[in-house]
Short mmCIF file of C-alpha atoms in Angstrom, two decimals:
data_model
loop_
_atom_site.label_atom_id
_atom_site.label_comp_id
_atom_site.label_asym_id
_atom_site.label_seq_id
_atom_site.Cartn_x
_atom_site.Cartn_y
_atom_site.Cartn_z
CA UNK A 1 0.00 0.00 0.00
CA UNK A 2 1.14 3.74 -0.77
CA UNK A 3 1.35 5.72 1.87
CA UNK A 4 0.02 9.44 1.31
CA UNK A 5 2.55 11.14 3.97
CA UNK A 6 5.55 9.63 2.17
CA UNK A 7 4.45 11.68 -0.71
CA UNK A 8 4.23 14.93 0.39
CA UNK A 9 7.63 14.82 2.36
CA UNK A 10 9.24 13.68 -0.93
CA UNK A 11 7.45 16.62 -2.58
CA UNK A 12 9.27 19.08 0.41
CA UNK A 13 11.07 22.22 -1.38
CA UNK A 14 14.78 21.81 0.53
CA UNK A 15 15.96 25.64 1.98
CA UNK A 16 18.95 26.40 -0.09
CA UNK A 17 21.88 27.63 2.03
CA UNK A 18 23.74 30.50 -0.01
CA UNK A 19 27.08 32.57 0.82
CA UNK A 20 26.51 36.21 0.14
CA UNK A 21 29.43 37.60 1.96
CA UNK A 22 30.54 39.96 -0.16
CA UNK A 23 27.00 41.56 -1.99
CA UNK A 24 25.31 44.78 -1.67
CA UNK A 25 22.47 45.21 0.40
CA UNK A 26 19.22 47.08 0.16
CA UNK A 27 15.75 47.16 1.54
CA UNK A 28 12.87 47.53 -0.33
CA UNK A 29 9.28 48.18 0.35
CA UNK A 30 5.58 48.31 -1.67
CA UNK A 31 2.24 48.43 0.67
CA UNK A 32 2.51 45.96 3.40
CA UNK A 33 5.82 43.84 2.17
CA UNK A 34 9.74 44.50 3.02
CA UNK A 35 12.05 42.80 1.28
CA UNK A 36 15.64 42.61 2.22
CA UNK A 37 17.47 41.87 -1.20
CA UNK A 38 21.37 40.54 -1.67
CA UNK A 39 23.54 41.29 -4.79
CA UNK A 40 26.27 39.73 -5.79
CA UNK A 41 28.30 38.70 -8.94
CA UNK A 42 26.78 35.38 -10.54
CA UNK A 43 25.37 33.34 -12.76
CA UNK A 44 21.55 34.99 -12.75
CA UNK A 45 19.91 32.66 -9.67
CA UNK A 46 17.17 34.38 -7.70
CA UNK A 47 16.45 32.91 -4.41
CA UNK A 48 13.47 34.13 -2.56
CA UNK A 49 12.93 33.21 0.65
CA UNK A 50 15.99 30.10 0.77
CA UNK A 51 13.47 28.89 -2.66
CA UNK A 52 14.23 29.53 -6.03
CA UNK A 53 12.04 32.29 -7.51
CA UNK A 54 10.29 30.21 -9.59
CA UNK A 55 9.02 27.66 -6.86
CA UNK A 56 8.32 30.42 -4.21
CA UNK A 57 6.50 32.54 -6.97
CA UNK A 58 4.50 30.07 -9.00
CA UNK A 59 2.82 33.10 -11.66
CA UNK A 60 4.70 33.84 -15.14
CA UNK A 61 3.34 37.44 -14.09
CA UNK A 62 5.32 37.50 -11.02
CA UNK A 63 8.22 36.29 -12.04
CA UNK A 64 8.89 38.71 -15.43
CA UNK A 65 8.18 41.34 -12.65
CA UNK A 66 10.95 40.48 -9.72
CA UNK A 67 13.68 39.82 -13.08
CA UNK A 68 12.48 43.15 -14.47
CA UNK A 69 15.60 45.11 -12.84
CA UNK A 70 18.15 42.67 -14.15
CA UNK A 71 16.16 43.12 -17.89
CA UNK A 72 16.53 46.62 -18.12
CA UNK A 73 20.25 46.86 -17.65
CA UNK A 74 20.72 43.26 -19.80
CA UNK A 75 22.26 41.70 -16.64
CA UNK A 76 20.28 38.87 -16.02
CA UNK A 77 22.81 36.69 -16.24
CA UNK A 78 25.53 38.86 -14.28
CA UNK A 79 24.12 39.03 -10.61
CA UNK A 80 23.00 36.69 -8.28
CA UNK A 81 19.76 37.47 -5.51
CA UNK A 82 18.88 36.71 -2.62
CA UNK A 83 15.80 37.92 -0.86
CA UNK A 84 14.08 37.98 2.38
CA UNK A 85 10.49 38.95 2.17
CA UNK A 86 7.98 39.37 4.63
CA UNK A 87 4.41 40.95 4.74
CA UNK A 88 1.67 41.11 2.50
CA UNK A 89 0.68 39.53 -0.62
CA UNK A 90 2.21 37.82 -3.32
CA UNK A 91 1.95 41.23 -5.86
CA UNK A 92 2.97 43.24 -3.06
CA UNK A 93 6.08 41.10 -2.19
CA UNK A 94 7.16 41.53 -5.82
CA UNK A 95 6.66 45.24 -6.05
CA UNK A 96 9.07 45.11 -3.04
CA UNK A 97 12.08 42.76 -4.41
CA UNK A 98 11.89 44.57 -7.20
CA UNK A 99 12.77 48.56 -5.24
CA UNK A 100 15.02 46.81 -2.96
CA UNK A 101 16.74 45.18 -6.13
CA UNK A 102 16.84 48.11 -8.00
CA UNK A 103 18.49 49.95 -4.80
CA UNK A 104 20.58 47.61 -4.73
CA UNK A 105 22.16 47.83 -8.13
CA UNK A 106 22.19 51.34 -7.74
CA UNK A 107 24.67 51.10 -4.94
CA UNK A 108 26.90 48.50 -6.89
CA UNK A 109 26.99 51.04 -10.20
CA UNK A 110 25.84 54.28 -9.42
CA UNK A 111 25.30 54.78 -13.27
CA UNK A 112 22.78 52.73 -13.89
CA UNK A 113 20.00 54.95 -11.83
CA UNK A 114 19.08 56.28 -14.71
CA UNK A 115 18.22 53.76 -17.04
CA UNK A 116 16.44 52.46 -13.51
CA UNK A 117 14.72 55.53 -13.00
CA UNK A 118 13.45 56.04 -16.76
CA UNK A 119 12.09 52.86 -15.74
CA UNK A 120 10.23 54.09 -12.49
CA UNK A 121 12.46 51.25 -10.78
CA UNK A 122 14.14 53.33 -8.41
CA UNK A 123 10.88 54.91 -7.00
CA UNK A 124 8.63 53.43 -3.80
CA UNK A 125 5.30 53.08 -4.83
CA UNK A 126 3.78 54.49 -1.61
CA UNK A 127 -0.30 53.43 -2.68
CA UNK A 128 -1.39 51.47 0.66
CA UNK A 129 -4.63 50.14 0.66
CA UNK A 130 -7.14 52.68 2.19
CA UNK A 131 -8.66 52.48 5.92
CA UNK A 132 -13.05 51.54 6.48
CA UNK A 133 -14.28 54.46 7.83
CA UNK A 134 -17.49 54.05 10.04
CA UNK A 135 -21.17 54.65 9.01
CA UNK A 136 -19.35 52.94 5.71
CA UNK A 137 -19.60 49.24 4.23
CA UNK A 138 -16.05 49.61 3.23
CA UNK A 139 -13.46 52.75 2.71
CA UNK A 140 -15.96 54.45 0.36
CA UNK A 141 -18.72 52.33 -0.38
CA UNK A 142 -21.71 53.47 1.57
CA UNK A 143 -24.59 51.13 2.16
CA UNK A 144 -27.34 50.92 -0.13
CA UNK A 145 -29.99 53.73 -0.04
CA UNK A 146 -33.68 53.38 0.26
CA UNK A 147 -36.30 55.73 0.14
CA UNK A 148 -38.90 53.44 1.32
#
């Protein structure tokens, strides 16, 4: 007989232990999500959370996204990441690898803020979602009016 629990242990993502001794650090931030990103000289890897990115974030969408940094200076294949992201949701947490990325690479070659910038790259995104307020069914949405 198969037994289900063997299965899923098999199926277990391993935490991949990386050296980053000598990378650039930055921190980057979008609504509730902080990433702390890595930067070093490599072959192109992106680790997210001790996962490759590709495990941890399982959308196409999502991925294009946290590489987008590395596209726009045609490095993808010169730097290796490593992230630490907390917070939020799964768009969020990718709006934050990639400012702490592109901080990042800004501090490793300060010319390439502008190509980052051009980009919008370089810039927080500070939209947060907005707070309920009462007599309110959500921030703005007021509950339904009736005359009768």
């Amino acid at each position: 007989m198969n037994n289900p629990n063997v299965d899923i242990a098999s199926k277990k993502i391993e935490k991949i232990k990386l050296d980053f001794k000598d990378s650039k650090y930055a921190t980057g931030r979008r609504k509730k999500s902080i990433a702390r990103v890595w930067v070093k000289k490599g072959s192109g890897k992106i680790y997210v959370n001790g996962k490759y990115m590709q495990d941890y974030f399982k959308r196409p969408v999502h991925q294009i996204l946290v590489a987008r940094p590395l596209n726009e200076i045609n490095a993808s294949a010169e730097y290796d990441v490593k992230c630490r992201v907390t917070g939020g949701g799964l768009s969020g947490q990718a709006g934050a690898i990639i400012h702490g990325l592109s901080r990042a690479l800004v501090s490793i070659d300060g010319g390439l803020k502008k190509t980052l910038k051009k980009n919008k790259l370089v810039t927080r995104d500070s939209r947060k979602v907005e707070r309920k307020k009462y007599g309110r069914k959500k921030a703005r949405r007021s509950f339904q009016f009736s005359k009768r």
